[in-house]
C-alpha cells in the first residue's frame, strides 16, 4: 500500500477521536469522511447527524453534499431542518460537533465567513451554515483543518463560531450549553486546550512532522505541550478502509 | 386553492420585480426550473431568501435578478465557492448585492416564526460571534422566567415561497418525502406560493412524509426534473457532475453569461438543463 | 440506548415518588398500561403533566398518585366530566390536587420549548383571559423588532416522559403513525422516557411518520393493547364504550375504588383492562 | 319524519352559517356535528381542522372524540399538536373557529373553566383546550350552546376565551389577529354583535320560539334587533341528513 498522504493521516487521526456510540453532528467534507471512517473501524454504533435532518445516516461512501439521497435512505430518522437544530442540536443531544474551518485562532474560535473586511472582503467564504450553533451546543467540538499561517491566525477577520472565546472561563460567561472545542486535528499534528487558559497547544506530531513545521504553520506563537506525543501512524486497516470508503466500496 | 398552470404562467402571475422570494430545498428538491423561469422573465430587484444559496442562486445573482440576499451558507456543496455570488459581493458584478447573513439555526427559526404567525423566533445562538456587528436582524431577548439571555430573530415572511415536490394529487394537495429541509416553512411563511412537481397522481404515495393541503398553495406546475441538477428522491439522482462542472462555468463572467444564454434564456421550456 | 424490559421493571426503574411525569397521547396512543403500573406500584406525590388529562389521569388522581396536575383540558372526550379529577379539585379527595392550568396552545409551546432546550416558548395567547390571575407560568414578552406584546410560557421538562407507540425495531428505534399528538415532545422534553409498544418488528412499518431513535429512549416495554381503552392506529379501535361507561364508574368514590382494585391493582399484568 | 328537536334546529342553523370552502377549526360535540352536516349539504369543500392535528378530515359520522382514528384516516394531512396550533391556527389560516361554551357573556366571551370561585369551585369544568387561541386567532368565531340564564350570564366566573372583550374596540386593543365572535347560535335563536358596541343582540328566533323566552333565558338584559327575523325551519333534506349523520350512515 502506498504511503499515507497528509490528508489521510489527518483523517485517520480525526476518526480515532470518535468513540463508539457517540452522537456526532457532522459537517461535510473532511469531517464527514473521518466520521464515516470511524463508523467502519472502532465506532460502528456512532450516530451520524447531518444538518439536512438525517439522524443515524449510514452512507456507503462520503457524500458530496449533506443532502445526498443516500443519507435519507440509510438514516434511522429524517426530520425537518428546523427540527434538527431545535429538538436535536440545541437541546443538547449531540455529543460531538465535527467542524471544518477557514481560519481558527488560539482559542479555537472559527471563521468561515470572510477574509478581509466584511463589507469589502478579499475573499467571500460560504458563511456559517450550521457551525455557530454546533459550536455553541454540542457537548464538545472537534475541529479539523490543514495547518498554515493563513489558517491559524492571531486574530480572526470574522468570528463565525465561538470556541473557547477569549480563553479562561470567558466561554462559560456567554451562557453556552455546549462544552466547546476539545481538539484541533491538522495535517501536522494535534492541538488541545490547556486546562486553565483554554489556549490550544500542540500535543501531538504526526509521523515525519516537526515542532518547527508546526510553529511555522501557526500565526500565533504556538506553544508545545510538555507531554508532546508522536501520532501512531495509520494502520494498514485504517488506510485501506479509508481508501475503500473514498472509492465508494467500503 | 392551488391552480394548476404552466411554469411560465405561474411565474408571470405570482412573481414581480422587487418581491421577497424564497426558493427552498435543502440540497434535495431545489426548484431550479422556477429559478430559471424567473431569469427568463427578466425579474429584477428581488430579495432572494434561502438557507443555502447554492448553484441556483449563483445563477440568479449572475443573471442580475437580485438586489439582496438573505442566507446562511453560500457555497457549492462539496465543491467550493459560488463565483457569481462572490463576484457580486466582492466586485458588485453585475450589480451590487446587499447581504443579510445568518446561521442555519437562525434562518430556520426565522422561517418557523413566519410560518407560525409570530413576529420573532428565539434560539440559543450568535453569542460571542461577529454576526450582530453586521446584521441588524439579531437581538437579545431575556427569558422572563429564568433571566437567561437568548437571541431573537425576526420572522421571515416572503412574498413568494417556491418549492419542488415529488407529487400533487388531483385535488392539488402536495406530497414530498426524503430530506424535508424547510420546504413546509417556505410555503407557510409566504404570502403566495409556487410548487413544481414531478407528476400529478390520483392518490399521493404512501412514502409521503410532508403534505401541504391544496388551499395553502397558489400555483402548481408540472415540471418533471424541475429540480435538476438537484434531485427528487425516488425520481432522480443528484447530478453531482453538474455541481462539479459549475465551478468552471461560473468562475468567469463571460463563460457564465454564454452558458446562461444557451441553457437558460434560450430554453423555451425549463426542467432540463 | 433503549433497554427492553418488562413494564414492571420499566416503571420501578424510572418512576419515583415526587417525579414530574408526562404520560402523553392525544386521544390516540394513550399509555394506559404504564399509568396502571404506576398505580399498582403505589407511586405518590407525582406532578402529572398532560394536555388532556382524561380517563387515565382520572384513575391516577383517584388512586392518590398525584400531588399536582399541569394540564389544559380535563374532561372525558365526548362524554362529560372527569369525576375523580373534579372530586380532588372540588373536595380534596383522596387528597388535595394543586393545579397549573394552561390552554392547549400554551402547553404545546411549553413542550416544544422543553424539547428544544429553550427556557421558554412564545405564543399569541391568553391576552384578556383570566389564566394569568391563577397561573404563575404565564408572562408577557415584547418583540424586540416590532414592539408587539406576546405571551411567554416556561419550558416543560418532565423527569419522565411516557408514550405508547405501535412499533419498536430490533435496534430499539420507535415508530408511530396516525394522530401524533405531542408524543415526540413528551419524550424529547423529558430527562428519562418509557415507551410501550404493540410489538417489536425487524423493520419499522412504512406507514411510520414519527421515529424516535433508540438513544433518546430509556426503556421499551412490549405491551400489546397497552393503550386500551385508547387505541393504536391499525392495531386496535378506540373503545368508545369504555369511555361512556367511565362516567358511571367514576361518579362515585366507592364504585371507583372497587373498580380500580379489581381492574388495576389486582391485575398482575397490564395491557388489558 | 318526526318534528325537529331544539338541538336539531340549533345544529341545522349552525351548519347553514358555514360557507363552502371555509377552513373551520372544529370543537367536539355540537360544533363538530354542525360542521359535518354543512359538509354534506351546501359546503362539500369545507375543510375541517381538529385540534388533534387532522386537517381536511372527512368523518363518516360525528366522532366521539377529536382524536378518533377515522379523522386521521380521512384527513388530507395529519400534523403534530404543536404544529396545528402554531403553523395553522396561530398563523391565521383558519377562517372559522367553531366553539361550544358553558357560560357566555353579552360580548361573546366564554367560560369553560369553572363555575364559582376558581380556587373553591362549585363546578370544575374541563377547562380551555384549544378554545382560547381559536377565539384569538380564527378570522371569525361561531359559538353554539343551549340558551339559559345559567349559561348566558352577566359576568363570567372565569374568562377562558376572549370574544369581543369589553365591547367596542377593546378586543382590538388586545392585539389579537383574529376577528372575534360573529354569531351565537342557540336552541332559541341567533345572536349577532351590534356594529359599534359589539354587544350580542337577538337577530333571529327559531320556529315556535318567542322573544320572551329568549329574554328569560338570558342573564343580561337581552336586546332584540330591529331586524329580527324568523329562522327558516329545517328542510326535510337537512333533517334527514343530520339524522343519518348521527346514525353513522350519511
Coordinates of C-alpha atoms in Angstrom, one line a residue, chain C residues 85-202:
Chain C
X85 CA -60.4 15.0 39.0
X86 CA -63.4 17.1 40.0
X87 CA -63.7 15.4 43.4
X88 CA -60.0 16.1 44.0
X89 CA -60.3 19.8 42.9
X90 CA -63.7 20.4 44.5
X91 CA -63.4 18.3 47.7
X92 CA -59.7 17.4 48.0
X93 CA -60.5 13.6 47.8
X94 CA -58.4 11.4 48.1
X95 CA -56.0 14.3 48.6
X96 CA -55.9 17.9 47.5
X97 CA -54.8 18.5 44.0
X98 CA -52.8 21.5 43.1
X99 CA -53.4 22.6 39.5
X100 CA -51.4 24.6 37.0
X101 CA -53.8 25.4 34.1
X102 CA -53.0 26.4 30.6
X103 CA -54.5 26.2 27.1
X104 CA -53.6 23.6 24.6
X105 CA -51.5 26.1 22.6
X106 CA -49.7 27.1 25.7
X107 CA -49.0 23.5 26.8
X108 CA -47.8 22.7 23.2
X109 CA -45.5 25.7 23.3
X110 CA -44.1 24.5 26.7
X111 CA -43.4 21.0 25.4
X112 CA -41.7 22.4 22.3
X113 CA -39.5 24.7 24.4
X114 CA -38.6 21.8 26.6
X115 CA -37.8 19.5 23.6
X116 CA -35.8 22.4 22.1
X117 CA -33.6 23.2 25.1
X118 CA -35.1 26.7 25.4
X119 CA -36.2 28.0 28.8
X120 CA -39.5 29.4 27.4
X121 CA -41.8 29.4 24.4
X122 CA -43.7 32.2 22.8
X123 CA -47.3 32.3 21.5
X124 CA -50.2 34.6 20.8
X125 CA -52.4 33.6 23.6
X126 CA -54.0 34.3 27.0
X127 CA -54.5 38.0 26.3
X128 CA -57.7 39.2 28.0
X129 CA -58.3 35.8 29.7
X130 CA -58.3 35.0 33.4
X131 CA -55.5 32.5 33.2
X132 CA -52.7 34.7 34.5
X133 CA -54.7 35.6 37.6
X134 CA -54.3 32.0 38.8
X135 CA -51.4 30.6 36.8
X136 CA -47.8 31.8 37.6
X137 CA -46.3 30.3 34.5
X138 CA -47.6 33.0 32.1
X139 CA -45.7 36.1 31.3
X140 CA -45.7 39.0 28.9
X141 CA -42.8 39.2 26.4
X142 CA -42.2 42.1 23.9
X143 CA -41.0 41.5 20.4
X144 CA -37.6 43.3 20.2
X145 CA -38.3 44.1 16.5
X146 CA -41.9 45.2 16.3
X147 CA -42.7 46.0 19.9
X148 CA -45.7 43.7 19.9
X149 CA -46.8 42.1 23.2
X150 CA -46.9 38.4 23.2
X151 CA -47.0 35.7 25.8
X152 CA -44.2 33.6 27.1
X153 CA -44.6 30.2 28.9
X154 CA -41.8 28.3 30.6
X155 CA -40.5 25.0 29.1
X156 CA -41.9 21.7 30.4
X157 CA -39.0 19.4 31.5
X158 CA -40.6 16.3 33.0
X159 CA -38.4 13.8 34.8
X160 CA -40.1 11.1 32.9
X161 CA -41.9 11.1 29.5
X162 CA -44.2 8.2 28.8
X163 CA -45.8 7.2 25.5
X164 CA -47.3 4.2 23.7
X165 CA -46.3 3.5 20.1
X166 CA -47.1 0.9 17.5
X167 CA -43.6 -0.5 17.0
X168 CA -40.0 -0.7 18.1
X169 CA -37.5 -2.3 15.8
X170 CA -34.7 -4.7 16.9
X171 CA -32.4 -1.7 17.5
X172 CA -34.9 0.0 19.8
X173 CA -36.0 2.7 17.4
X174 CA -39.6 3.7 18.0
X175 CA -42.1 4.2 15.2
X176 CA -45.6 5.5 15.4
X177 CA -48.3 6.8 13.0
X178 CA -51.8 8.2 12.9
X179 CA -52.6 11.1 15.2
X180 CA -49.2 12.2 16.5
X181 CA -50.2 14.4 19.4
X182 CA -47.2 15.6 21.4
X183 CA -45.6 12.2 21.7
X184 CA -42.3 13.3 20.3
X185 CA -42.1 16.3 22.5
X186 CA -43.1 14.3 25.6
X187 CA -40.1 12.1 25.1
X188 CA -37.7 14.8 24.0
X189 CA -38.5 17.2 26.7
X190 CA -38.1 14.6 29.5
X191 CA -34.9 13.5 31.3
X192 CA -36.0 9.8 31.0
X193 CA -38.6 8.1 28.9
X194 CA -40.6 4.9 28.9
X195 CA -42.2 3.7 25.6
X196 CA -44.7 0.8 25.5
X197 CA -45.2 -0.7 22.1
X198 CA -47.6 -3.1 20.4
X199 CA -44.8 -5.2 19.1
X200 CA -41.1 -5.4 18.2
X201 CA -40.5 -5.8 14.5
X202 CA -37.5 -6.4 12.3

